[in-house]
PDB file of C-alpha atoms in Angstrom:
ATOM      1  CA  UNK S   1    -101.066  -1.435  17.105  1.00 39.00           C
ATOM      2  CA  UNK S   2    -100.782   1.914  18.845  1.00 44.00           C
ATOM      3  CA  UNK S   3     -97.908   1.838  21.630  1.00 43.00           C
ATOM      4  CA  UNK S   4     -98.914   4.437  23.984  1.00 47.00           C
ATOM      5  CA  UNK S   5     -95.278   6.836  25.573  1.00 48.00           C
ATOM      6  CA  UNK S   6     -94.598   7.788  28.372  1.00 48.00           C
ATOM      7  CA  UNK S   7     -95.472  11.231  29.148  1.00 55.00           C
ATOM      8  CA  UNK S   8     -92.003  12.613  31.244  1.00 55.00           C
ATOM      9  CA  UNK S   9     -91.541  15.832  31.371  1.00 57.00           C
ATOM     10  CA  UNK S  10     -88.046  17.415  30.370  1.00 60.00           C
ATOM     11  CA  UNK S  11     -87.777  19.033  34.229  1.00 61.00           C
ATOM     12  CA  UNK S  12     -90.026  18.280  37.151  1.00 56.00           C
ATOM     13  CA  UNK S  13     -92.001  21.346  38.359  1.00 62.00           C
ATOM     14  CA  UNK S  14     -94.335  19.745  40.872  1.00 70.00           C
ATOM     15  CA  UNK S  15     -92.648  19.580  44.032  1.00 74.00           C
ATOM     16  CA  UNK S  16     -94.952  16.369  45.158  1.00 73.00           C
ATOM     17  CA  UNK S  17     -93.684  14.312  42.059  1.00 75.00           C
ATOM     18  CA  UNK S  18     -90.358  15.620  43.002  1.00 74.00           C
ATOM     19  CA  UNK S  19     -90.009  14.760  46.453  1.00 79.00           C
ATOM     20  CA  UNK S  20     -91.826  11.105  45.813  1.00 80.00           C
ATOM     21  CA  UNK S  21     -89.080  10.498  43.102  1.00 82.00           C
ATOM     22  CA  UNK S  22     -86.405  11.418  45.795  1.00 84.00           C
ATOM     23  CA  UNK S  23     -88.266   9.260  48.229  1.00 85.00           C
ATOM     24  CA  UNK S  24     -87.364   6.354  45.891  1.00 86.00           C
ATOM     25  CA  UNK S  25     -84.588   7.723  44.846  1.00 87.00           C
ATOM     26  CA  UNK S  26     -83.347   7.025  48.600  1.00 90.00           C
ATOM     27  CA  UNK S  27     -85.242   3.758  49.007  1.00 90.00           C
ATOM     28  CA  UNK S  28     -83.425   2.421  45.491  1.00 89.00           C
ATOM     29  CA  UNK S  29     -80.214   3.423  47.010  1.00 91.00           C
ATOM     30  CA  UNK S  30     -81.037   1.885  50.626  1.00 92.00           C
ATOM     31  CA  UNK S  31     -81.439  -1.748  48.951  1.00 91.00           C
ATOM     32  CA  UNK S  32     -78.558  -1.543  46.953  1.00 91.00           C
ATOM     33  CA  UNK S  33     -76.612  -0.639  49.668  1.00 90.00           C
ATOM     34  CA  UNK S  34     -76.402  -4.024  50.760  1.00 90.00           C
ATOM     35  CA  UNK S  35     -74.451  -4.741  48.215  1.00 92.00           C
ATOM     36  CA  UNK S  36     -71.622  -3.093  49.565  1.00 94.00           C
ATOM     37  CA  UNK S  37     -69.891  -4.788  53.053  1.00 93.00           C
ATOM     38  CA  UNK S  38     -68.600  -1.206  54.143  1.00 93.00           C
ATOM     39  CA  UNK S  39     -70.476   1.317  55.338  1.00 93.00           C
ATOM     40  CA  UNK S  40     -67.610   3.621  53.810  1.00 92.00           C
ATOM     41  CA  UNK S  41     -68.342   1.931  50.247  1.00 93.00           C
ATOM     42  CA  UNK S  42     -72.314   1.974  50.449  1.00 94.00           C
ATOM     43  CA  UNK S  43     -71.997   6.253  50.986  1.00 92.00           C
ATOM     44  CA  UNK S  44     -69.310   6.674  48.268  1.00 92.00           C
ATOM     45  CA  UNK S  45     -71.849   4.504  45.943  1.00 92.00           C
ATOM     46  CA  UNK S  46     -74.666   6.784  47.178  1.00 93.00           C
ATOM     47  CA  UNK S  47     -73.068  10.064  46.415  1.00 91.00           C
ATOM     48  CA  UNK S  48     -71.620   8.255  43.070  1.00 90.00           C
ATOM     49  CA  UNK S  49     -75.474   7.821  41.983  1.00 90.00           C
ATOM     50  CA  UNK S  50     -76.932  11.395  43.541  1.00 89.00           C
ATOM     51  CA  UNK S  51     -73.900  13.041  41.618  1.00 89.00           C
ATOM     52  CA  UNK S  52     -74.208  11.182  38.326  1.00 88.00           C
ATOM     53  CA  UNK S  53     -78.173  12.415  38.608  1.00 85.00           C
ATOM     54  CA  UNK S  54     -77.254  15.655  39.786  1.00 85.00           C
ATOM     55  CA  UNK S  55     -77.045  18.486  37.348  1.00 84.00           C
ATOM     56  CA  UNK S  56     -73.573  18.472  37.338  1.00 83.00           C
ATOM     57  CA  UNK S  57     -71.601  19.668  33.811  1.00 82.00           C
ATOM     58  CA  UNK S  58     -69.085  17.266  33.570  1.00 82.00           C
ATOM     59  CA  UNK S  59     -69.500  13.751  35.748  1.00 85.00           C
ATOM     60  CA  UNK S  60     -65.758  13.045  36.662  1.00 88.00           C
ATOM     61  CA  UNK S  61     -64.262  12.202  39.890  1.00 88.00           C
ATOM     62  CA  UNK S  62     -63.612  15.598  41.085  1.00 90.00           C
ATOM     63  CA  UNK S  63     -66.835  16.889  40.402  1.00 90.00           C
ATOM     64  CA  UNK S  64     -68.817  13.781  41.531  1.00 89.00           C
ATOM     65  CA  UNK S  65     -66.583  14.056  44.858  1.00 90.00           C
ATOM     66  CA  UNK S  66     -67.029  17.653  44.895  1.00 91.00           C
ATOM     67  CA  UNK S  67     -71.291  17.486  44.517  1.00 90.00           C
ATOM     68  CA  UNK S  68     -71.036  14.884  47.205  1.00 89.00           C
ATOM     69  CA  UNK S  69     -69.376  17.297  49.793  1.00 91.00           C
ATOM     70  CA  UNK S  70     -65.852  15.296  49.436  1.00 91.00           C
ATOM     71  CA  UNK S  71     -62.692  17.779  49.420  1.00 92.00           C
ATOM     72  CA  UNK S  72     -60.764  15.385  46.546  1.00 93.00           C
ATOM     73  CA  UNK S  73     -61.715  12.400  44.043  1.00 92.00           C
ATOM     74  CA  UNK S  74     -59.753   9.796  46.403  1.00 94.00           C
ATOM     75  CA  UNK S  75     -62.643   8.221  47.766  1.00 91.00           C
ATOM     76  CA  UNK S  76     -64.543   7.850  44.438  1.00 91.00           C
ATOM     77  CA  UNK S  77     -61.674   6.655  42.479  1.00 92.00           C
ATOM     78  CA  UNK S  78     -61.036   3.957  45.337  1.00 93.00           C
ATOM     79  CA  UNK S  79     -64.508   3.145  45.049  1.00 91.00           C
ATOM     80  CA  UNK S  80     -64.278   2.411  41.733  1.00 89.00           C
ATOM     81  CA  UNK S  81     -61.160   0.867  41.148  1.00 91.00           C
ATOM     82  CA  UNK S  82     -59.535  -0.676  44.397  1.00 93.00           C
ATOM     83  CA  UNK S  83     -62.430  -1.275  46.527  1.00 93.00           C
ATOM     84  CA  UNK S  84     -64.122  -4.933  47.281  1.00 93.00           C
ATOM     85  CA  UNK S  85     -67.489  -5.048  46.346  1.00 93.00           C
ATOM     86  CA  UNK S  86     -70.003  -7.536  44.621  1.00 93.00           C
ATOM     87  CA  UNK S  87     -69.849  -6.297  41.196  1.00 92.00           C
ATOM     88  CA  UNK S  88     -72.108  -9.045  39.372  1.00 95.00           C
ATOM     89  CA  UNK S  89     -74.177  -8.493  42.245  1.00 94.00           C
ATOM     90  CA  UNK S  90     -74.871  -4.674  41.429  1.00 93.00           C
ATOM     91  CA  UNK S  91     -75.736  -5.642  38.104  1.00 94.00           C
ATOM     92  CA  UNK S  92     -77.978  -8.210  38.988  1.00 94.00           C
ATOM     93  CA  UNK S  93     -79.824  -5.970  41.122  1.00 93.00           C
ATOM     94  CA  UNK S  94     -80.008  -3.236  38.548  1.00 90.00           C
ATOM     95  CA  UNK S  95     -81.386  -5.742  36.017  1.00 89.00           C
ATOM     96  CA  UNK S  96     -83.830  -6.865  38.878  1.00 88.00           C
ATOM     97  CA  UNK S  97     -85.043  -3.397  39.600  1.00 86.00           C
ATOM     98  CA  UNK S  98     -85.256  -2.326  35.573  1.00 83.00           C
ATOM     99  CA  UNK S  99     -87.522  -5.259  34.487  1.00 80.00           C
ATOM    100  CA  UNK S 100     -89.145  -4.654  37.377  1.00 81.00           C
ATOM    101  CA  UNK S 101     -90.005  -1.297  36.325  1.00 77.00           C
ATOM    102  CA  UNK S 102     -91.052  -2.120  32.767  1.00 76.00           C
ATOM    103  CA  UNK S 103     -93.319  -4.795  34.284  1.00 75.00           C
ATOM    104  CA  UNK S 104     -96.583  -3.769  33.239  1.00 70.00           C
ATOM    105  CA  UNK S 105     -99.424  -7.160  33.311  1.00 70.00           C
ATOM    106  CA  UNK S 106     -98.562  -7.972  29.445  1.00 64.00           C
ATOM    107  CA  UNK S 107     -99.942  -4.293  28.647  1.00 68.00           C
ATOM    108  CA  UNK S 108     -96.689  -3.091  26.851  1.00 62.00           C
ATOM    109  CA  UNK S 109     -95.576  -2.769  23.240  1.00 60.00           C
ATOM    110  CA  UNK S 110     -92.351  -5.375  23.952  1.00 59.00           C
ATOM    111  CA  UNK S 111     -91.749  -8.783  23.316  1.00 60.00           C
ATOM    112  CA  UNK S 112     -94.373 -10.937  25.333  1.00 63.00           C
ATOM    113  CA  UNK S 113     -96.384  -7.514  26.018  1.00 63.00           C
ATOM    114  CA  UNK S 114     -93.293  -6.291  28.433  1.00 67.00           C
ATOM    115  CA  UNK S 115     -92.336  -2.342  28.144  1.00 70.00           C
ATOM    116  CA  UNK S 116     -89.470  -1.447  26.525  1.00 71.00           C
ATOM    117  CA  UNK S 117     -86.841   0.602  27.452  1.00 72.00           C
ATOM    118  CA  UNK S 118     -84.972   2.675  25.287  1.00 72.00           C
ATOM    119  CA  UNK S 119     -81.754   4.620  26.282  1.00 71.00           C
ATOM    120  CA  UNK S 120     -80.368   7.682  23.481  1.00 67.00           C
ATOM    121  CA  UNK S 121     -77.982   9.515  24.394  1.00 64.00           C
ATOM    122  CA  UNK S 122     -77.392  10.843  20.573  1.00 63.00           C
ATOM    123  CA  UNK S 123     -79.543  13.851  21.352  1.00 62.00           C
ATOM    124  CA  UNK S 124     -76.950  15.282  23.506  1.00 62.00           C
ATOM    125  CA  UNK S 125     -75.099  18.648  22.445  1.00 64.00           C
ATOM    126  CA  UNK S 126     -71.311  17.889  21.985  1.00 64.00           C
ATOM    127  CA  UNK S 127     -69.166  20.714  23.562  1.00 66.00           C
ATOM    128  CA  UNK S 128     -65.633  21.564  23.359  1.00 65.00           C
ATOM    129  CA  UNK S 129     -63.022  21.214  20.214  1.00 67.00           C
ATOM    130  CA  UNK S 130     -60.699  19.019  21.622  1.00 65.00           C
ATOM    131  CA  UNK S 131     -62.404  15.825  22.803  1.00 62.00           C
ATOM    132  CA  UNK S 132     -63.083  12.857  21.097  1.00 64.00           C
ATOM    133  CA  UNK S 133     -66.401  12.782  19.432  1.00 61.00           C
ATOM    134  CA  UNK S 134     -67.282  16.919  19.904  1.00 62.00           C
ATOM    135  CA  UNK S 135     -66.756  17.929  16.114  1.00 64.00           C
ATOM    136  CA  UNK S 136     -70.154  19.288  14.217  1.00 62.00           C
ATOM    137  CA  UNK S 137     -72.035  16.771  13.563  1.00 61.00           C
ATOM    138  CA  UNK S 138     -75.625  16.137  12.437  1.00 60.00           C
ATOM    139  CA  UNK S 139     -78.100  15.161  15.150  1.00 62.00           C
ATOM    140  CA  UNK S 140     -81.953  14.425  14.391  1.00 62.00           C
ATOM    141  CA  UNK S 141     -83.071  14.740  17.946  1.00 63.00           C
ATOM    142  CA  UNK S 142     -81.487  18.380  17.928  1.00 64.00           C
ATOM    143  CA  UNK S 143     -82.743  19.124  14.575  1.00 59.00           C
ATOM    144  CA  UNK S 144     -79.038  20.370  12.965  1.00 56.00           C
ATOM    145  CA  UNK S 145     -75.585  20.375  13.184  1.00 54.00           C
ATOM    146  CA  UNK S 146     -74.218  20.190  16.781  1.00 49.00           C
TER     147      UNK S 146
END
């Protein structure tokens, strides 16, 4: 059986694909908003998700805070780890909106003819010396030693 990719491009050039992916970029963040029973909480969450998309180098509170227009990581780190919100409902949502996604009529290559989704994150360079996890290792998505 031939399972057919799909074809995403590395960076988005075209500036009509671009602004269409922001559009529901905003409209994905506008129904999980509910979610959250402060308007407070629903923006931190908002600029939590725009900053952990962003092209940020490093996706900690102070730069997620920072990318967001926030002067200090207070309000993320509240939002995170004090803050009253429906977890189990966020993840029920997100589950809702990925199978969503891979819904494709019994088309797919997955179980049942669903898509699959596949996440890889070993194809990221490590960088530093002193983290866990950065020393040289051998990566086959980046062809050699990292």
């Amino acid at each position: 059986m031939q399972v057919k990719l799909l074809d995403v491009a590395e960076f988005v050039t075209d500036r009509e694909r671009a602004e269409e992916w922001s559009d529901q970029l905003e409209e994905l963040i506008v129904r999980a908003g509910k979610i959250f029973p402060r308007v407070e909480l629903e923006r931190r969450a908002a600029l939590c998700l725009r900053g952990l998309l962003a092209p940020v180098s490093r996706k900690n509170g102070w730069q997620l805070s920072e990318h967001g227009g926030e002067t200090s990581p207070w309000g993320q780190q509240h939002l995170l780890d004090r803050a009253v919100w429906d977890v189990d409902g966020l993840r029920d949502f997100t589950r809702r909106y990925v199978v969503e996604g891979l819904a494709d009529d019994g088309e797919g290559a997955g179980p049942g003819g669903c898509g699959v989704l596949v996440v890889d994150e070993t194809g990221l360079a490590k960088r530093g010396k002193a983290s866990a996890g950065v020393a040289r290792q051998y990566s086959g998505a980046l062809g050699a030693c990292n």
